[in-house]
Amino acid sequence: MTQSPGDRAAPSDRAGSGELEDLLRAHAPQVLSVLVRRHGQFDACEDAVQEALLAAFRQWPTEGVPESPRAWLVSVASRRLTDAFRSESARQRRELLSVPGEQPPVPTTDDTLTLFFLCAHPALSPTTQAALTLRAVGGLTTAEIAAAFLVPEATMAQRISRAKSRIRGAAFELPLETERSARLQVVLRVLYLIFNEGYVATAGSSLHRADLTAEAIRLTRAVREQMPADGEVAGLLALMLLTEARRPARLGADGELVPLAEQDRLSWDGAMISEGVVLLTATLPVAPLGPYQLQAAIAAVHAEAPSADETDWKQIVALYTLLQRFEPGPMVTLNRAVAVAQVNGPSDGLAILESVRAELDRHHRWHAVRAHLLELAGDAPGAREAYREAARRTLSLPEQRYLTTRASRLL
């Protein structure tokens, strides 16, 4: 796109490759939102935005970043869309487009939140919601998303394509107030899923994916900018920050998994912990309580404990008991069993764990927790077999190595 001298940034303002990628990634969902609102046709709009981003990546390093990057991207993407619609003779859509050659008006609103709601449409499965959010809002390529979920690129491309088809007729607008709370929970669940997949990869050779956790935090910040008064949005962001702060200590020098109790707390990210605690402290007294705030409060108790032995496990038990009222389920019960074992002893923890055997027997984490509690109870043979069973059931290579090592130490 040809720019007038007034639209070009001075040479000193030209962004480096990394800065340019960050700039484009931040603007991409806003530009896509503008086009989808104006023209519909999510698929065509996304293709046009990708072409505009590519044009910017080629031109801006030499021509300079425009004074209004978003307006530039909207203009280029709109023209690409016009060309595409012309070639397909889509008259009913062309009537909605700007006059060819005319500069589209500079967008004054940010519809990113609306785009979040669209990607988290209830007609899609949770995994597909996460994939579409990473694609449309996060700006990740199909190959990157496929790698994150450990599926072939062609498989992920089909999933994303089907997802776009399923929401093709959906209105690009915020849900009604009566529906917004439920739909927001879907958005937050998608972000939570993305973060968890990055923090504890479900399979493969890596324990975590720092790119996914960073992207989940960035996207959650974007939602909070749109909804600063929502306590659960703030709670989820605090939970992510407090959890991600521990990541530097989760792997040892040889790449082995280091459990929470054995981590070097001086390696935790103090800035993230401070931000998470401040955010949670400001939110809890004024916002209606919810499960993400409670999980963040649990993470804060761990983060603020000087050592594993000084952790306030009684407070954690109380928080898990309260969390079960908001979000009853076997995984919350499993976590509560660990906390109860720290307060009342391993036998009480094992009794609670047994209550969810039917729901979680196929999950490696149930067997890993059982092994840990049996080890605390002095049942070395039982713990050894439980560690081995957990190792057989996990698809994560670092977890397999850790669990196998724990079993071998009990010989």
Short mmCIF file of C-alpha atoms in Angstrom, two decimals:
data_model
loop_
_atom_site.label_atom_id
_atom_site.label_comp_id
_atom_site.label_asym_id
_atom_site.label_seq_id
_atom_site.Cartn_x
_atom_site.Cartn_y
_atom_site.Cartn_z
CA MET A 1 0.00 0.00 0.00
CA THR A 2 1.34 3.44 -0.94
CA GLN A 3 1.47 5.87 1.94
CA SER A 4 1.79 9.62 2.02
CA PRO A 5 4.86 10.98 3.85
CA GLY A 6 2.64 12.07 6.72
CA ASP A 7 1.49 8.50 7.31
CA ARG A 8 4.98 7.08 7.60
CA ALA A 9 6.88 6.72 10.84
CA ALA A 10 10.30 8.29 11.14
CA PRO A 11 13.21 5.85 10.70
CA SER A 12 13.80 5.92 14.46
CA ASP A 13 10.27 4.64 14.95
CA ARG A 14 10.74 1.60 12.78
CA ALA A 15 10.15 -1.60 14.71
CA GLY A 16 12.47 -4.57 14.81
CA SER A 17 11.26 -8.02 13.76
CA GLY A 18 10.19 -9.08 17.26
CA GLU A 19 8.54 -5.75 18.02
CA LEU A 20 6.75 -5.84 14.69
CA GLU A 21 5.38 -9.32 15.32
CA ASP A 22 4.09 -8.20 18.74
CA LEU A 23 2.51 -5.09 17.20
CA LEU A 24 0.77 -7.04 14.46
CA ARG A 25 -0.40 -9.75 16.85
CA ALA A 26 -1.94 -7.11 19.12
CA HIS A 27 -3.81 -5.43 16.24
CA ALA A 28 -4.91 -8.57 14.36
CA PRO A 29 -8.02 -9.40 16.45
CA GLN A 30 -9.15 -5.76 16.39
CA VAL A 31 -8.85 -5.63 12.60
CA LEU A 32 -10.63 -8.96 12.18
CA SER A 33 -13.41 -7.75 14.48
CA VAL A 34 -13.94 -4.62 12.36
CA LEU A 35 -14.19 -6.62 9.13
CA VAL A 36 -16.48 -9.31 10.52
CA ARG A 37 -18.81 -6.66 11.95
CA ARG A 38 -18.94 -4.83 8.61
CA HIS A 39 -19.07 -7.73 6.20
CA GLY A 40 -19.78 -11.00 7.98
CA GLN A 41 -18.16 -14.07 6.37
CA PHE A 42 -15.61 -14.94 9.06
CA ASP A 43 -13.56 -17.10 6.67
CA ALA A 44 -13.13 -14.44 3.99
CA CYS A 45 -12.42 -11.72 6.54
CA GLU A 46 -9.73 -13.78 8.23
CA ASP A 47 -8.03 -14.48 4.89
CA ALA A 48 -8.07 -10.76 4.11
CA VAL A 49 -6.58 -9.90 7.51
CA GLN A 50 -3.81 -12.46 7.03
CA GLU A 51 -2.94 -10.87 3.68
CA ALA A 52 -2.89 -7.43 5.28
CA LEU A 53 -0.61 -8.65 8.08
CA LEU A 54 1.73 -10.16 5.50
CA ALA A 55 1.79 -6.88 3.57
CA ALA A 56 2.60 -4.99 6.76
CA PHE A 57 5.36 -7.43 7.66
CA ARG A 58 6.93 -6.83 4.25
CA GLN A 59 6.46 -3.07 3.99
CA TRP A 60 6.72 -1.58 7.48
CA PRO A 61 10.37 -2.49 8.14
CA THR A 62 11.40 -0.29 5.18
CA GLU A 63 8.55 2.24 4.96
CA GLY A 64 8.02 2.69 8.69
CA VAL A 65 5.06 1.92 10.93
CA PRO A 66 2.00 4.03 9.99
CA GLU A 67 0.70 6.60 12.43
CA SER A 68 -2.41 4.45 12.86
CA PRO A 69 -1.40 0.80 12.30
CA ARG A 70 -4.93 -0.49 12.83
CA ALA A 71 -6.45 1.89 10.28
CA TRP A 72 -3.77 0.88 7.76
CA LEU A 73 -4.48 -2.80 8.30
CA VAL A 74 -8.24 -2.28 8.07
CA SER A 75 -7.80 -0.37 4.81
CA VAL A 76 -5.60 -3.01 3.20
CA ALA A 77 -7.71 -5.90 4.44
CA SER A 78 -10.91 -4.19 3.21
CA ARG A 79 -9.45 -3.80 -0.26
CA ARG A 80 -8.34 -7.44 -0.31
CA LEU A 81 -11.86 -8.37 0.71
CA THR A 82 -13.35 -6.19 -2.00
CA ASP A 83 -11.20 -7.92 -4.60
CA ALA A 84 -12.20 -11.34 -3.29
CA PHE A 85 -15.88 -10.50 -3.34
CA ARG A 86 -15.63 -9.10 -6.86
CA SER A 87 -13.99 -12.24 -8.14
CA GLU A 88 -16.82 -14.31 -6.67
CA SER A 89 -19.53 -11.94 -7.95
CA ALA A 90 -20.96 -11.63 -4.44
CA ARG A 91 -23.28 -8.72 -5.17
CA GLN A 92 -25.20 -8.98 -1.94
CA ARG A 93 -21.98 -8.47 -0.02
CA ARG A 94 -20.47 -5.82 -2.26
CA GLU A 95 -23.31 -3.47 -1.38
CA LEU A 96 -21.98 -3.38 2.17
CA LEU A 97 -18.41 -2.54 1.20
CA SER A 98 -16.78 0.85 1.00
CA VAL A 99 -16.44 2.51 -2.41
CA PRO A 100 -13.34 1.02 -4.08
CA GLY A 101 -10.30 3.20 -3.51
CA GLU A 102 -11.93 5.13 -0.70
CA GLN A 103 -10.17 5.04 2.65
CA PRO A 104 -12.36 3.21 5.19
CA PRO A 105 -13.09 5.24 8.30
CA VAL A 106 -10.66 4.80 11.15
CA PRO A 107 -12.20 2.28 13.58
CA THR A 108 -13.00 3.89 16.91
CA THR A 109 -14.23 0.87 18.85
CA ASP A 110 -12.54 -2.38 19.79
CA ASP A 111 -14.71 -5.43 19.13
CA THR A 112 -12.13 -7.90 20.42
CA LEU A 113 -14.42 -9.02 23.23
CA THR A 114 -17.16 -9.73 20.69
CA LEU A 115 -14.65 -11.81 18.73
CA PHE A 116 -13.85 -13.76 21.91
CA PHE A 117 -17.53 -14.55 22.37
CA LEU A 118 -17.84 -15.62 18.73
CA CYS A 119 -14.85 -17.99 18.96
CA ALA A 120 -16.22 -19.44 22.21
CA HIS A 121 -19.59 -20.14 20.61
CA PRO A 122 -21.47 -22.86 22.51
CA ALA A 123 -22.03 -24.80 19.27
CA LEU A 124 -18.31 -25.68 19.29
CA SER A 125 -16.48 -28.20 21.44
CA PRO A 126 -14.12 -26.83 24.13
CA THR A 127 -11.01 -27.91 22.21
CA THR A 128 -12.30 -26.34 18.99
CA GLN A 129 -13.20 -23.15 20.86
CA ALA A 130 -9.63 -22.97 22.12
CA ALA A 131 -8.17 -23.62 18.67
CA LEU A 132 -10.35 -20.99 17.00
CA THR A 133 -9.51 -18.45 19.72
CA LEU A 134 -5.80 -19.06 19.24
CA ARG A 135 -6.22 -18.67 15.49
CA ALA A 136 -8.49 -15.62 15.32
CA VAL A 137 -7.62 -13.73 18.50
CA GLY A 138 -4.17 -15.05 19.30
CA GLY A 139 -2.84 -14.91 15.77
CA LEU A 140 -1.18 -18.34 15.92
CA THR A 141 -0.79 -20.27 12.70
CA THR A 142 -2.61 -23.55 12.12
CA ALA A 143 0.73 -25.36 12.37
CA GLU A 144 1.45 -23.77 15.78
CA ILE A 145 -1.99 -24.70 17.09
CA ALA A 146 -1.65 -28.25 15.79
CA ALA A 147 1.69 -28.57 17.57
CA ALA A 148 0.14 -27.27 20.79
CA PHE A 149 -2.57 -29.94 20.71
CA LEU A 150 -0.30 -32.65 19.30
CA VAL A 151 -2.33 -33.36 16.17
CA PRO A 152 -1.34 -33.24 12.49
CA GLU A 153 -1.62 -29.82 10.86
CA ALA A 154 -4.16 -31.16 8.35
CA THR A 155 -6.36 -32.42 11.19
CA MET A 156 -6.29 -29.07 12.94
CA ALA A 157 -6.98 -27.25 9.67
CA GLN A 158 -10.11 -29.37 9.20
CA ARG A 159 -11.26 -28.67 12.75
CA ILE A 160 -10.83 -24.93 12.36
CA SER A 161 -12.52 -24.98 8.97
CA ARG A 162 -15.51 -26.89 10.38
CA ALA A 163 -15.67 -24.48 13.31
CA LYS A 164 -15.84 -21.50 10.96
CA SER A 165 -18.61 -23.19 9.01
CA ARG A 166 -20.63 -23.83 12.17
CA ILE A 167 -20.53 -20.17 13.25
CA ARG A 168 -20.92 -18.69 9.76
CA GLY A 169 -24.48 -17.55 10.43
CA ALA A 170 -23.86 -16.38 13.98
CA ALA A 171 -24.46 -12.69 14.63
CA PHE A 172 -21.32 -10.70 15.36
CA GLU A 173 -22.55 -8.98 18.47
CA LEU A 174 -22.23 -9.24 22.21
CA PRO A 175 -24.74 -11.65 23.75
CA LEU A 176 -27.72 -10.22 25.56
CA GLU A 177 -27.18 -9.37 29.22
CA THR A 178 -29.22 -12.43 30.18
CA GLU A 179 -26.81 -14.67 28.23
CA ARG A 180 -23.56 -12.80 28.70
CA SER A 181 -22.59 -14.30 32.06
CA ALA A 182 -22.91 -17.87 30.78
CA ARG A 183 -21.08 -17.05 27.55
CA LEU A 184 -18.32 -15.27 29.48
CA GLN A 185 -17.76 -18.48 31.42
CA VAL A 186 -17.16 -20.22 28.10
CA VAL A 187 -14.60 -17.58 27.14
CA LEU A 188 -12.82 -17.94 30.48
CA ARG A 189 -12.90 -21.74 30.26
CA VAL A 190 -11.25 -21.54 26.83
CA LEU A 191 -8.50 -19.30 28.17
CA TYR A 192 -8.07 -21.60 31.17
CA LEU A 193 -7.77 -24.60 28.83
CA ILE A 194 -5.13 -22.83 26.74
CA PHE A 195 -3.13 -21.93 29.85
CA ASN A 196 -3.33 -25.43 31.33
CA GLU A 197 -2.22 -27.04 28.08
CA GLY A 198 0.79 -24.76 28.13
CA TYR A 199 1.61 -25.18 31.82
CA VAL A 200 1.24 -28.97 31.91
CA ALA A 201 1.42 -30.37 28.40
CA THR A 202 -0.82 -33.41 28.25
CA ALA A 203 1.61 -35.32 26.05
CA GLY A 204 4.99 -35.11 24.40
CA SER A 205 8.58 -34.49 25.44
CA SER A 206 8.09 -31.05 27.00
CA LEU A 207 6.62 -30.46 30.42
CA HIS A 208 5.30 -27.05 29.48
CA ARG A 209 4.76 -24.70 26.54
CA ALA A 210 5.81 -21.20 27.58
CA ASP A 211 4.41 -19.74 24.35
CA LEU A 212 0.91 -21.00 25.20
CA THR A 213 0.94 -19.81 28.80
CA ALA A 214 2.20 -16.39 27.68
CA GLU A 215 -0.51 -16.21 25.03
CA ALA A 216 -3.23 -17.21 27.51
CA ILE A 217 -2.08 -14.48 29.90
CA ARG A 218 -1.99 -11.92 27.08
CA LEU A 219 -5.48 -12.82 25.92
CA THR A 220 -6.86 -12.77 29.47
CA ARG A 221 -5.39 -9.30 29.92
CA ALA A 222 -7.24 -8.29 26.74
CA VAL A 223 -10.54 -9.56 28.16
CA ARG A 224 -9.90 -7.75 31.43
CA GLU A 225 -9.29 -4.48 29.57
CA GLN A 226 -12.79 -4.89 28.17
CA MET A 227 -14.36 -6.03 31.46
CA PRO A 228 -12.27 -4.48 34.27
CA ALA A 229 -15.00 -4.81 36.90
CA ASP A 230 -15.60 -8.56 36.47
CA GLY A 231 -14.21 -10.45 39.44
CA GLU A 232 -13.82 -13.79 37.69
CA VAL A 233 -11.84 -12.27 34.83
CA ALA A 234 -9.51 -10.71 37.39
CA GLY A 235 -9.43 -13.99 39.31
CA LEU A 236 -8.41 -15.98 36.24
CA LEU A 237 -5.65 -13.52 35.40
CA ALA A 238 -4.38 -13.65 38.99
CA LEU A 239 -4.48 -17.46 38.92
CA MET A 240 -2.45 -17.57 35.71
CA LEU A 241 0.15 -15.12 37.01
CA LEU A 242 0.56 -16.88 40.37
CA THR A 243 0.84 -20.27 38.67
CA GLU A 244 3.15 -19.19 35.85
CA ALA A 245 5.44 -17.57 38.43
CA ARG A 246 6.49 -21.08 39.54
CA ARG A 247 7.45 -22.28 36.06
CA PRO A 248 11.21 -21.48 36.30
CA ALA A 249 11.53 -23.87 39.26
CA ARG A 250 9.52 -26.77 37.82
CA LEU A 251 12.45 -28.34 35.97
CA GLY A 252 15.79 -29.36 37.45
CA ALA A 253 19.23 -28.99 35.89
CA ASP A 254 18.82 -32.26 33.96
CA GLY A 255 15.28 -31.47 32.83
CA GLU A 256 13.62 -33.56 35.52
CA LEU A 257 10.26 -32.52 36.99
CA VAL A 258 10.56 -30.87 40.42
CA PRO A 259 7.41 -31.14 42.61
CA LEU A 260 6.08 -28.05 44.37
CA ALA A 261 7.36 -29.03 47.80
CA GLU A 262 10.94 -29.35 46.50
CA GLN A 263 11.09 -26.25 44.31
CA ASP A 264 13.58 -23.44 44.91
CA ARG A 265 11.20 -20.63 45.80
CA LEU A 266 13.86 -18.03 45.15
CA SER A 267 13.52 -19.00 41.48
CA TRP A 268 9.85 -18.06 41.40
CA ASP A 269 9.01 -14.89 39.50
CA GLY A 270 8.47 -12.30 42.21
CA ALA A 271 7.00 -9.69 39.87
CA MET A 272 4.30 -12.08 38.69
CA ILE A 273 3.50 -13.09 42.26
CA SER A 274 3.22 -9.47 43.36
CA GLU A 275 0.95 -8.59 40.45
CA GLY A 276 -1.26 -11.61 41.06
CA VAL A 277 -1.57 -10.96 44.80
CA VAL A 278 -2.33 -7.26 44.31
CA LEU A 279 -4.95 -8.09 41.69
CA LEU A 280 -6.59 -10.69 43.90
CA THR A 281 -6.46 -8.50 47.01
CA ALA A 282 -8.22 -5.69 45.17
CA THR A 283 -10.85 -8.03 43.70
CA LEU A 284 -11.93 -10.30 46.56
CA PRO A 285 -13.52 -7.62 48.80
CA VAL A 286 -15.67 -6.07 46.06
CA ALA A 287 -16.57 -8.74 43.47
CA PRO A 288 -18.98 -11.66 43.80
CA LEU A 289 -16.94 -14.74 44.70
CA GLY A 290 -16.29 -17.32 41.98
CA PRO A 291 -14.19 -20.43 41.28
CA TYR A 292 -11.32 -18.63 39.53
CA GLN A 293 -10.90 -16.24 42.45
CA LEU A 294 -10.87 -19.18 44.86
CA GLN A 295 -8.27 -21.05 42.81
CA ALA A 296 -6.20 -17.87 42.67
CA ALA A 297 -6.49 -17.55 46.46
CA ILE A 298 -5.15 -21.11 46.83
CA ALA A 299 -2.27 -20.30 44.50
CA ALA A 300 -1.57 -17.14 46.53
CA VAL A 301 -1.32 -19.14 49.77
CA HIS A 302 1.34 -21.33 48.14
CA ALA A 303 3.11 -18.34 46.62
CA GLU A 304 3.33 -16.40 49.88
CA ALA A 305 4.54 -19.30 52.02
CA PRO A 306 8.29 -18.92 52.76
CA SER A 307 8.73 -22.68 52.48
CA ALA A 308 6.70 -25.83 51.85
CA ASP A 309 6.67 -26.62 55.59
CA GLU A 310 5.25 -23.16 56.37
CA THR A 311 2.33 -23.45 53.95
CA ASP A 312 -1.03 -22.71 55.59
CA TRP A 313 -2.67 -26.00 54.67
CA LYS A 314 -5.69 -25.39 56.92
CA GLN A 315 -6.52 -22.31 54.89
CA ILE A 316 -6.07 -24.29 51.67
CA VAL A 317 -8.44 -27.00 52.94
CA ALA A 318 -11.03 -24.32 53.72
CA LEU A 319 -10.63 -22.77 50.26
CA TYR A 320 -11.01 -26.15 48.52
CA THR A 321 -14.10 -26.90 50.60
CA LEU A 322 -15.59 -23.60 49.47
CA LEU A 323 -14.49 -24.22 45.88
CA GLN A 324 -16.41 -27.50 45.87
CA ARG A 325 -19.63 -25.55 46.43
CA PHE A 326 -18.99 -23.46 43.32
CA GLU A 327 -17.45 -26.15 41.15
CA PRO A 328 -18.19 -29.65 42.42
CA GLY A 329 -16.19 -32.29 40.61
CA PRO A 330 -13.68 -35.10 41.09
CA MET A 331 -10.56 -33.01 40.31
CA VAL A 332 -11.39 -30.49 43.04
CA THR A 333 -11.95 -33.43 45.43
CA LEU A 334 -8.57 -34.89 44.42
CA ASN A 335 -6.80 -31.62 45.22
CA ARG A 336 -8.67 -31.31 48.49
CA ALA A 337 -7.52 -34.82 49.42
CA VAL A 338 -3.89 -33.68 49.16
CA ALA A 339 -4.56 -30.68 51.40
CA VAL A 340 -6.49 -32.73 53.96
CA ALA A 341 -3.62 -35.23 54.09
CA GLN A 342 -1.27 -32.40 55.02
CA VAL A 343 -3.55 -31.34 57.89
CA ASN A 344 -5.04 -34.59 59.21
CA GLY A 345 -2.64 -37.21 57.90
CA PRO A 346 -2.45 -39.43 54.77
CA SER A 347 -5.18 -41.86 55.86
CA ASP A 348 -7.83 -39.12 55.76
CA GLY A 349 -6.54 -37.98 52.38
CA LEU A 350 -6.69 -41.53 51.02
CA ALA A 351 -10.28 -41.90 52.19
CA ILE A 352 -11.30 -38.77 50.28
CA LEU A 353 -9.34 -39.94 47.25
CA GLU A 354 -11.14 -43.27 47.27
CA SER A 355 -14.47 -41.45 46.93
CA VAL A 356 -13.57 -40.37 43.39
CA ARG A 357 -11.87 -43.57 42.23
CA ALA A 358 -14.70 -44.43 39.83
CA GLU A 359 -14.49 -41.04 38.08
CA LEU A 360 -10.69 -40.73 37.97
CA ASP A 361 -9.31 -44.27 37.92
CA ARG A 362 -8.27 -43.86 34.27
CA HIS A 363 -6.51 -40.54 34.96
CA HIS A 364 -2.82 -40.76 35.77
CA ARG A 365 -3.04 -37.97 38.34
CA TRP A 366 -5.35 -39.98 40.61
CA HIS A 367 -2.77 -42.77 40.76
CA ALA A 368 0.07 -40.28 41.26
CA VAL A 369 -1.69 -38.63 44.21
CA ARG A 370 -2.56 -42.03 45.66
CA ALA A 371 1.10 -43.06 45.35
CA HIS A 372 2.22 -39.91 47.16
CA LEU A 373 -0.24 -40.43 50.01
CA LEU A 374 0.64 -44.13 50.32
CA GLU A 375 4.31 -43.13 50.50
CA LEU A 376 3.50 -40.66 53.29
CA ALA A 377 1.60 -43.42 55.08
CA GLY A 378 4.67 -45.70 54.95
CA ASP A 379 3.22 -48.19 52.45
CA ALA A 380 6.26 -48.43 50.17
CA PRO A 381 5.08 -51.44 48.07
CA GLY A 382 1.66 -49.88 47.48
CA ALA A 383 3.19 -46.50 46.64
CA ARG A 384 5.67 -48.09 44.23
CA GLU A 385 2.94 -49.86 42.28
CA ALA A 386 0.76 -46.74 42.22
CA TYR A 387 3.65 -44.64 40.85
CA ARG A 388 4.22 -47.24 38.13
CA GLU A 389 0.51 -47.26 37.26
CA ALA A 390 0.52 -43.46 37.02
CA ALA A 391 3.58 -43.59 34.77
CA ARG A 392 1.84 -46.07 32.47
CA ARG A 393 -1.19 -43.81 32.13
CA THR A 394 0.43 -40.43 31.41
CA LEU A 395 1.43 -39.37 27.89
CA SER A 396 3.86 -36.74 29.17
CA LEU A 397 7.46 -37.97 28.96
CA PRO A 398 8.76 -35.72 31.79
CA GLU A 399 5.98 -36.96 34.07
CA GLN A 400 6.69 -40.56 33.07
CA ARG A 401 10.35 -40.14 34.00
CA TYR A 402 9.49 -38.48 37.31
CA LEU A 403 6.94 -41.13 38.31
CA THR A 404 9.22 -43.99 37.28
CA THR A 405 12.06 -42.48 39.29
CA ARG A 406 9.83 -42.12 42.36
CA ALA A 407 8.86 -45.79 42.04
CA SER A 408 12.47 -46.93 41.71
CA ARG A 409 13.47 -45.06 44.88
CA LEU A 410 11.04 -47.21 46.86
CA LEU A 411 12.69 -50.51 45.94
#
